[in-house]
Coordinates of C-alpha atoms in Angstrom, one line a residue:
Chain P
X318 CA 106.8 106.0 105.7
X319 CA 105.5 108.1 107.0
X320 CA 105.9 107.9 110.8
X321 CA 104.1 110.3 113.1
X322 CA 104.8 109.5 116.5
X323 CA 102.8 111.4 119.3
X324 CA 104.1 112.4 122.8
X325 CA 101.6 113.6 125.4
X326 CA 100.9 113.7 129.1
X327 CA 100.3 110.0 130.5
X328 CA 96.2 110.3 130.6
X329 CA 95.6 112.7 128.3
X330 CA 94.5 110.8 125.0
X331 CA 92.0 107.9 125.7
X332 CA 91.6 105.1 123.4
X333 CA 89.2 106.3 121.7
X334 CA 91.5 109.6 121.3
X335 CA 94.1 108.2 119.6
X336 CA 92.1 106.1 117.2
X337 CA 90.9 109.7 116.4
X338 CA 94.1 111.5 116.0
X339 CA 95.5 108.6 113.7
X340 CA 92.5 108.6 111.9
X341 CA 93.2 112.6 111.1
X342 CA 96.7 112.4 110.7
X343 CA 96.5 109.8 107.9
X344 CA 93.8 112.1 106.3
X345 CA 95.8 115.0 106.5
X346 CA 98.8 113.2 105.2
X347 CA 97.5 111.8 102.2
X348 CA 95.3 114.5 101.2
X349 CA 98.1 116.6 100.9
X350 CA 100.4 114.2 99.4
X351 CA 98.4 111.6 97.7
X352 CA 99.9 108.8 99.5
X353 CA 97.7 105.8 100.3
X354 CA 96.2 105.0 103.8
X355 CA 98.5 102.1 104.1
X356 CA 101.9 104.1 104.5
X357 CA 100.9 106.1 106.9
X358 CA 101.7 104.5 110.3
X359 CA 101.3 106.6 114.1
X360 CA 103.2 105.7 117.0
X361 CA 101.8 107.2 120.9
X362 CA 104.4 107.5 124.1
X363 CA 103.3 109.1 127.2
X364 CA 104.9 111.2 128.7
X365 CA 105.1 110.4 132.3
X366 CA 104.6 113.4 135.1
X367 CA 108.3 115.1 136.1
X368 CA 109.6 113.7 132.4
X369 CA 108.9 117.1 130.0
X370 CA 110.5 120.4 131.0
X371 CA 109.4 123.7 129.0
X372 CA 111.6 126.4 129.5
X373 CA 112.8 125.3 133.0
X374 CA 109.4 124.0 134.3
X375 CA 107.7 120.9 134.4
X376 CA 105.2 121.0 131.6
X377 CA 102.3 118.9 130.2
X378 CA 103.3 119.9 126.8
X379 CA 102.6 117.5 123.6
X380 CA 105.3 116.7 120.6
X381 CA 104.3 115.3 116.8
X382 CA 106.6 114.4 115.3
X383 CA 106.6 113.3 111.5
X384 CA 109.2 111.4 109.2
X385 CA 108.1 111.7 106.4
X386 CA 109.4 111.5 102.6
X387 CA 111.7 114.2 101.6
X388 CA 110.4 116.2 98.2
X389 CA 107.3 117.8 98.9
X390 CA 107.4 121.5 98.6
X391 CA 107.4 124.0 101.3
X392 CA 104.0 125.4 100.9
X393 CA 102.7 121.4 101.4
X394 CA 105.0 121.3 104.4
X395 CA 103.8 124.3 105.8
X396 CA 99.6 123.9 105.6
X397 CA 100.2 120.2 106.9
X398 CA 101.9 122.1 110.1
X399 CA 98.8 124.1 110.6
X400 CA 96.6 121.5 110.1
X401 CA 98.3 119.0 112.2
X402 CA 98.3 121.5 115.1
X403 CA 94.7 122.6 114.2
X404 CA 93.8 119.0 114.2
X405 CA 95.5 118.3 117.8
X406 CA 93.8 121.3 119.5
X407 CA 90.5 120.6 118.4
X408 CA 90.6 116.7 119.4
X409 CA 92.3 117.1 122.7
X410 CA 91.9 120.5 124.6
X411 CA 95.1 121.3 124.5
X412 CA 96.2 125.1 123.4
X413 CA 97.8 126.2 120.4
X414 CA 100.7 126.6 123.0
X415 CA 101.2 123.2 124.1
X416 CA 101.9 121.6 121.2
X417 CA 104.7 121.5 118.8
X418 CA 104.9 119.9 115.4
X419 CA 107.8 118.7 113.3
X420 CA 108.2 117.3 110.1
X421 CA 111.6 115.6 109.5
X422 CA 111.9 115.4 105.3
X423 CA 114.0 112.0 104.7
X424 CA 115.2 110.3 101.4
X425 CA 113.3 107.5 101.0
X426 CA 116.7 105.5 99.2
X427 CA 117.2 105.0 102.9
X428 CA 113.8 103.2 104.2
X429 CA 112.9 99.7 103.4
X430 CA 109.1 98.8 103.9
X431 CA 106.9 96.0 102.8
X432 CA 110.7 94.5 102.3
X433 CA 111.2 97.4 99.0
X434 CA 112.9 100.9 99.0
X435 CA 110.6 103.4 99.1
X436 CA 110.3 105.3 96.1
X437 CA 111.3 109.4 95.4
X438 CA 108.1 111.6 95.8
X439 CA 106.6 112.0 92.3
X440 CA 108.0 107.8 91.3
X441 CA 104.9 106.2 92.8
X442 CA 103.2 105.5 89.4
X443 CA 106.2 103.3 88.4
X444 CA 106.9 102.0 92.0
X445 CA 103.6 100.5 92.3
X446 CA 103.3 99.4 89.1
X447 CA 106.8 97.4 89.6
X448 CA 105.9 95.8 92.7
X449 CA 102.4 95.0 92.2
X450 CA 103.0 91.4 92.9
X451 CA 105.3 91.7 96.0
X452 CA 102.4 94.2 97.0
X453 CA 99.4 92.2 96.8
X454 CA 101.2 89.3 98.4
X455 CA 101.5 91.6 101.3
X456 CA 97.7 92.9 100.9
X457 CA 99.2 96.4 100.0
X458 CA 96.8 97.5 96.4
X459 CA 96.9 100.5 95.1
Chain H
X306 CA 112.4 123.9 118.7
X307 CA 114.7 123.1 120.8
X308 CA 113.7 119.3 121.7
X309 CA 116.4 117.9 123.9
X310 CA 115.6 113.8 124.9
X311 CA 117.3 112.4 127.3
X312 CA 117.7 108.4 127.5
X313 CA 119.3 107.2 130.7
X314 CA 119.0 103.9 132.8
X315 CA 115.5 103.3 135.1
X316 CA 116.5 104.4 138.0
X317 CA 119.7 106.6 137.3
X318 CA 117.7 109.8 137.5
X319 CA 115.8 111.1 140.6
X320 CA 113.3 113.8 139.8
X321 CA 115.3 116.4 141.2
X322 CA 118.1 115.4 139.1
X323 CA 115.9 115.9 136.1
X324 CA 114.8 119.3 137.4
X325 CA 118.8 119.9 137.0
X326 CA 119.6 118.5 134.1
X327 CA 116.6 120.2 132.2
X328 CA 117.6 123.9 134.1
X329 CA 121.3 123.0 133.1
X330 CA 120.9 121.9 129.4
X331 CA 118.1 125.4 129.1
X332 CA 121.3 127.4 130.3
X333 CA 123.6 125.8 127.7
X334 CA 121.3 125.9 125.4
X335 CA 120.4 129.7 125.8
X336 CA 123.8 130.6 126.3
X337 CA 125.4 129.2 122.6
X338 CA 122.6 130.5 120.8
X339 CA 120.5 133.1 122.1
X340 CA 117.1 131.7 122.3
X341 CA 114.9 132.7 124.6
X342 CA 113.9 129.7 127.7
X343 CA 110.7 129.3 126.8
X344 CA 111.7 127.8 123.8
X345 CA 113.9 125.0 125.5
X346 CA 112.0 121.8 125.5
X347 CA 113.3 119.0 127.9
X348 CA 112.0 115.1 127.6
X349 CA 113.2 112.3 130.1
X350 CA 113.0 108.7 129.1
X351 CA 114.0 105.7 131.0
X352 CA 115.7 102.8 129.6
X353 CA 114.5 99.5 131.4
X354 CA 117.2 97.1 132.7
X355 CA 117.7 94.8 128.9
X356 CA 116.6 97.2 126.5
X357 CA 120.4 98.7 126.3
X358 CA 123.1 96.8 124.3
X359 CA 126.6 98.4 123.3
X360 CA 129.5 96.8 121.2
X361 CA 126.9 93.4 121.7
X362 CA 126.6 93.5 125.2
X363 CA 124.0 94.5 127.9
X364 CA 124.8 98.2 128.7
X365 CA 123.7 101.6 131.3
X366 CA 124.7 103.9 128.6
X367 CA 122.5 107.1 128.6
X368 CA 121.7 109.5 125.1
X369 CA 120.9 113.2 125.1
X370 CA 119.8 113.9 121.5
X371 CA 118.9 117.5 120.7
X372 CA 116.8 118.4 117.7
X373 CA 118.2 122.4 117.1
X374 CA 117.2 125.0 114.3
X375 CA 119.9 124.6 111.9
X376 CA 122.3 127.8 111.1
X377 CA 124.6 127.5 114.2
X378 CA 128.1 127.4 113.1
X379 CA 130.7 124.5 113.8
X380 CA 132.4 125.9 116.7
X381 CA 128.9 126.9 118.4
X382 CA 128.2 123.0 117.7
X383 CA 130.5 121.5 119.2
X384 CA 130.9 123.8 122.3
X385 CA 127.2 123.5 123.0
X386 CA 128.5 119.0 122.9
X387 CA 131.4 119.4 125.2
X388 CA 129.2 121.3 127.7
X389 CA 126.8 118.9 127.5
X390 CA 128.6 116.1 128.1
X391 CA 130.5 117.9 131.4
X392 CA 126.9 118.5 132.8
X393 CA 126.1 114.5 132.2
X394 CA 128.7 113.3 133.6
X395 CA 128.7 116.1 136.6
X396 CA 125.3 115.4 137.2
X397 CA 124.9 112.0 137.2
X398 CA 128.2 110.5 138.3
X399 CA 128.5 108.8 135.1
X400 CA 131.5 108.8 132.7
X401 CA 132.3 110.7 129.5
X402 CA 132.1 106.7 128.4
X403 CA 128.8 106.5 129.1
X404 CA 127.4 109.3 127.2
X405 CA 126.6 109.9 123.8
X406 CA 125.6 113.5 123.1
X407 CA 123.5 114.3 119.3
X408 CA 122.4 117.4 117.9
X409 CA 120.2 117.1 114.7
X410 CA 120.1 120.6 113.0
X411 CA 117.2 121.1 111.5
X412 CA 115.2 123.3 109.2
X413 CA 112.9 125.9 111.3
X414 CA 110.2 125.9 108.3
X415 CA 109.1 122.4 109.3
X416 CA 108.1 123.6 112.8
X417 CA 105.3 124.7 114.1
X418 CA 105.2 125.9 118.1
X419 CA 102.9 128.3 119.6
X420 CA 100.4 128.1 116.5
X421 CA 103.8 129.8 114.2
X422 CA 106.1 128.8 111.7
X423 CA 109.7 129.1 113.5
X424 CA 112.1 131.8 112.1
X425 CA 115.4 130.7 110.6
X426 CA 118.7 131.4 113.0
X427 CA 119.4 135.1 113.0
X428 CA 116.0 136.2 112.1
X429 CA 114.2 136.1 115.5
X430 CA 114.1 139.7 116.2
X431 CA 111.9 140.2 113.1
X432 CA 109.8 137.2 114.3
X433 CA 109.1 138.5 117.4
X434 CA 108.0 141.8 116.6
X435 CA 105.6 140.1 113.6
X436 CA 104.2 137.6 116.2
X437 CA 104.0 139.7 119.4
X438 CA 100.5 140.0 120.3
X439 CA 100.0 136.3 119.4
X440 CA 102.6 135.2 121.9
X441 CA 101.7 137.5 124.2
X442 CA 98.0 135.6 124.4
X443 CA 100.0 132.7 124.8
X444 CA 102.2 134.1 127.5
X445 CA 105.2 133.9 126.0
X446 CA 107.0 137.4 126.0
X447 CA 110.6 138.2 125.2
Chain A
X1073 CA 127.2 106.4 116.8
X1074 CA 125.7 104.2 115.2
X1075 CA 122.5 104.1 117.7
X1076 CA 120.0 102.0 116.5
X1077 CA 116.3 102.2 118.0
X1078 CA 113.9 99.2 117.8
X1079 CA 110.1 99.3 118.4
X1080 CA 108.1 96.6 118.7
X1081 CA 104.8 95.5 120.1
X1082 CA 105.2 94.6 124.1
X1083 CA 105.6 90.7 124.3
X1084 CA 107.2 90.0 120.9
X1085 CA 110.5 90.1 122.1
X1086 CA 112.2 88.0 124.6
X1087 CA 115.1 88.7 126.3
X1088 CA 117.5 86.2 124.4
X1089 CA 115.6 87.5 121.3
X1090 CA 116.6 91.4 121.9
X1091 CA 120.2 90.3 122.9
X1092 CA 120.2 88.1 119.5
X1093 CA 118.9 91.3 117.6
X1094 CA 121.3 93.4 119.5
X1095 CA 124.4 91.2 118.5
X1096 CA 123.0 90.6 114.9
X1097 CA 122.7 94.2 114.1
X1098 CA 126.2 94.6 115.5
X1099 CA 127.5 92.7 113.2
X1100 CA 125.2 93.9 110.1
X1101 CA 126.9 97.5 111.1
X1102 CA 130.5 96.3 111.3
X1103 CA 130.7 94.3 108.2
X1104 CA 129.3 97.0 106.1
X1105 CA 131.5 99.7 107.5
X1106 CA 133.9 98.3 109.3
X1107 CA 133.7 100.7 112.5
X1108 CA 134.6 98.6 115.7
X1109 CA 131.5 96.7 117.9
X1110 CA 132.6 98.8 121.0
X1111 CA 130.9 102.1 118.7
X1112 CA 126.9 100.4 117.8
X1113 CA 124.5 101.1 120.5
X1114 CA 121.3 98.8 120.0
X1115 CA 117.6 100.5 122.3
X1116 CA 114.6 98.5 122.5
X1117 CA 111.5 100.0 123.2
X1118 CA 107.9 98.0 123.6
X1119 CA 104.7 99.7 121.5
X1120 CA 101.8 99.4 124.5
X1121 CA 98.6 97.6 122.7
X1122 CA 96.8 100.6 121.3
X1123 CA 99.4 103.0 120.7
X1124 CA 100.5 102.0 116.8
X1125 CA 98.4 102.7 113.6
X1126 CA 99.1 101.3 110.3
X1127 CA 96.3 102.6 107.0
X1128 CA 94.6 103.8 110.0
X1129 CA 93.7 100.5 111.5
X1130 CA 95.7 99.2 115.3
X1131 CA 98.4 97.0 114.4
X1132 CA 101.8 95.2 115.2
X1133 CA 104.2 96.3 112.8
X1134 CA 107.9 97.4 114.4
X1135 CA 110.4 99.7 113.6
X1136 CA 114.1 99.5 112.8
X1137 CA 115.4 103.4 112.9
X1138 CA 119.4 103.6 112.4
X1139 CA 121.3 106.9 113.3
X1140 CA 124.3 106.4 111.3
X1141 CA 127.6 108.7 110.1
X1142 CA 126.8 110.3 106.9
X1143 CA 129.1 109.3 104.2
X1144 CA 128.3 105.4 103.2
X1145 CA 127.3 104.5 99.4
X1146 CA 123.3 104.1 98.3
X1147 CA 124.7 100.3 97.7
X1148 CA 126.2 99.9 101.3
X1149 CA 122.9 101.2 103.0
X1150 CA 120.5 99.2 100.8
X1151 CA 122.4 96.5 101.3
X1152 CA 121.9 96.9 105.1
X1153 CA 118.2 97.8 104.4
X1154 CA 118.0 94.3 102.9
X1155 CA 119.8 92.7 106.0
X1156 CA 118.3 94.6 108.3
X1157 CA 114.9 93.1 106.8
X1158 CA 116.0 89.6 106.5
X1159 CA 117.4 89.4 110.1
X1160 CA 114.3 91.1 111.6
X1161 CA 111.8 88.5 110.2
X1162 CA 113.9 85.8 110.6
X1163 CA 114.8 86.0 114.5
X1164 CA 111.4 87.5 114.9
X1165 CA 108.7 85.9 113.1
X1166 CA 107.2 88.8 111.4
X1167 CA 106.8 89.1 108.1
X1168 CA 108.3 91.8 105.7
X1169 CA 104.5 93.6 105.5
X1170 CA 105.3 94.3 109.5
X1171 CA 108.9 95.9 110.0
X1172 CA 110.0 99.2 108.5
X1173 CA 113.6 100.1 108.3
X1174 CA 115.3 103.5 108.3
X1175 CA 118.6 104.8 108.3
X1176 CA 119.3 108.2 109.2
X1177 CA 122.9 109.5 107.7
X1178 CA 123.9 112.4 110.4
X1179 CA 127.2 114.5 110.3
X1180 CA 129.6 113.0 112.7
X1181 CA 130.8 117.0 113.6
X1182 CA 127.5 116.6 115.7
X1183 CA 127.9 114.1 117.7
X1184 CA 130.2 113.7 121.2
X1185 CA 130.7 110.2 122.3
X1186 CA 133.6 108.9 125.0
X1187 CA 134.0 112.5 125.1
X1188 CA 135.7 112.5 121.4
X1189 CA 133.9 114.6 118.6
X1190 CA 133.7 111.7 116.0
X1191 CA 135.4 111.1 112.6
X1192 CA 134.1 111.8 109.2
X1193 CA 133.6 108.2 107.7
X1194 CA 137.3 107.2 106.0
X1195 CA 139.1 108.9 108.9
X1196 CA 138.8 106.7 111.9
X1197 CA 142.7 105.5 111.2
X1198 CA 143.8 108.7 112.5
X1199 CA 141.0 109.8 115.0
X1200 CA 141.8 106.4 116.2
X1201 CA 145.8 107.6 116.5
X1202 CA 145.3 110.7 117.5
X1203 CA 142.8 109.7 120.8
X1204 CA 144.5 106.3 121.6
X1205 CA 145.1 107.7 125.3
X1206 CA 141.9 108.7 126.1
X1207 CA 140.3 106.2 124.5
X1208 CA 142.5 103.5 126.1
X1209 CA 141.2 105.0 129.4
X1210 CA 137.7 104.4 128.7
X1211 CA 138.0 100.8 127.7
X1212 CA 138.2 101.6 124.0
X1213 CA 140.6 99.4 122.1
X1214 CA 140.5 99.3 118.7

């Protein structure tokens, strides 16, 4: 955690796009949660032509989507909205219109990564310092 | 906010029947709770032949998930589910067997569309008139 | 309900191996809370080269995301986090570091499947009584 998964229009990111997006996402995402790189992962899914409707019509709209860890308060929540949606203008074109974020808040007693439950928001210190070995054998430091 | 995905067999749906099935759940939709069609977000997905598995065995089940603003009551709920599943199975020719229909409430502050933070359930009159000449550049007008 | 979604990288799965995850999963589910086979839906879908982002960097990891009913103990979902890891690596090949397992608890009032609003978890006895016609007709024996 956290997963950010993109939907767009088949074409519209290249590869070189979504290296980009990812790349802001995770800096967005841990600046304003202090989580490390490593927890962040992305997901992309095109959106093939006649699959999106908005409001009735076929649309080229794009989705981001985050799960992320519940706990963080609403003024967090809120500035990573605009700055996800600034972000995704900027890099691909695309209007303020056509794109619509979510963030999906989810207790982490319920997500098993790295093979460990993930800790509450503010238990880090202690979680990392408790699985330090399991960690490193995975290559996660801290 | 609404996101409605729709999961059904490759193949099942020809792109006129998505163009129904995305004008018939905008109508449901707008009818239970008010919203306005421009709001109503629509996403097809196929399933490929082997990717589908129910009670252990291979399977052409289909999935409409809808991710709503939270605050509609019970009985709006579960209207808005039986009407859903009647259009499916109307539509497509498949059974109320085949069909699994989801609605995730969720909370409108963790959503950002058009560049604005959604308003709670109820409080969309108020949002409109704050946001009006930024939806209006955006073509959105209610 | 349950509907459990698995993404993994294009190639890693063979056919046999999704219809071994399928049936495994199936039977994780059913032992720890007892609902019937005929209820856990199991969808695959393959992450394109390019289109997943772990710390920033392209990568292979998957992702085990369960919809379940809300209402099972912190010990009976950890214990199917644990499982869930176990049996991913071990039909798989990956290690722990590359699968991430969530479970998402949803109200049961919200979801509409064989046409039947489902139970709150602990009252499938009598939804099961009180729908055995209909259910009958659709196959479902329980």
């Amino acid at each position: 955690m956290p997963i950010y998964q993109c939907y767009s229009p088949t074409g519209l990111l290249t590869e070189s796009a979504k290296a980009k997006i990812a790349d802001e996402i995770t800096t967005i995402h841990c600046n304003a949660t202090g989580a490390p790189d490593l927890f962040v992962n992305v997901l992309f899914q095109e959106i093939p032509e006649g699959d999106c409707f908005v409001g009735r019509k076929p649309s080229t709209h794009s989705y981001l989507m985050g799960f992320i860890r519940q706990g963080r308060n609403l003024e967090t929540r809120q500035e990573m909205l605009r700055e996800f949606t600034r972000m995704w203008t900027r890099v691909t074109g695309q209007s303020e219109g056509e794109i619509l974020v979510g963030l999906s808040p989810s207790d982490p007693a319920n997500v098993m990564e790295f093979g460990l439950i993930l800790p509450e928001s503010g238990h880090e210190p202690e979680w990392f310092d408790e699985n330090r070995a399991s960690l490193a054998r995975l290559g996660v430091t801290h």
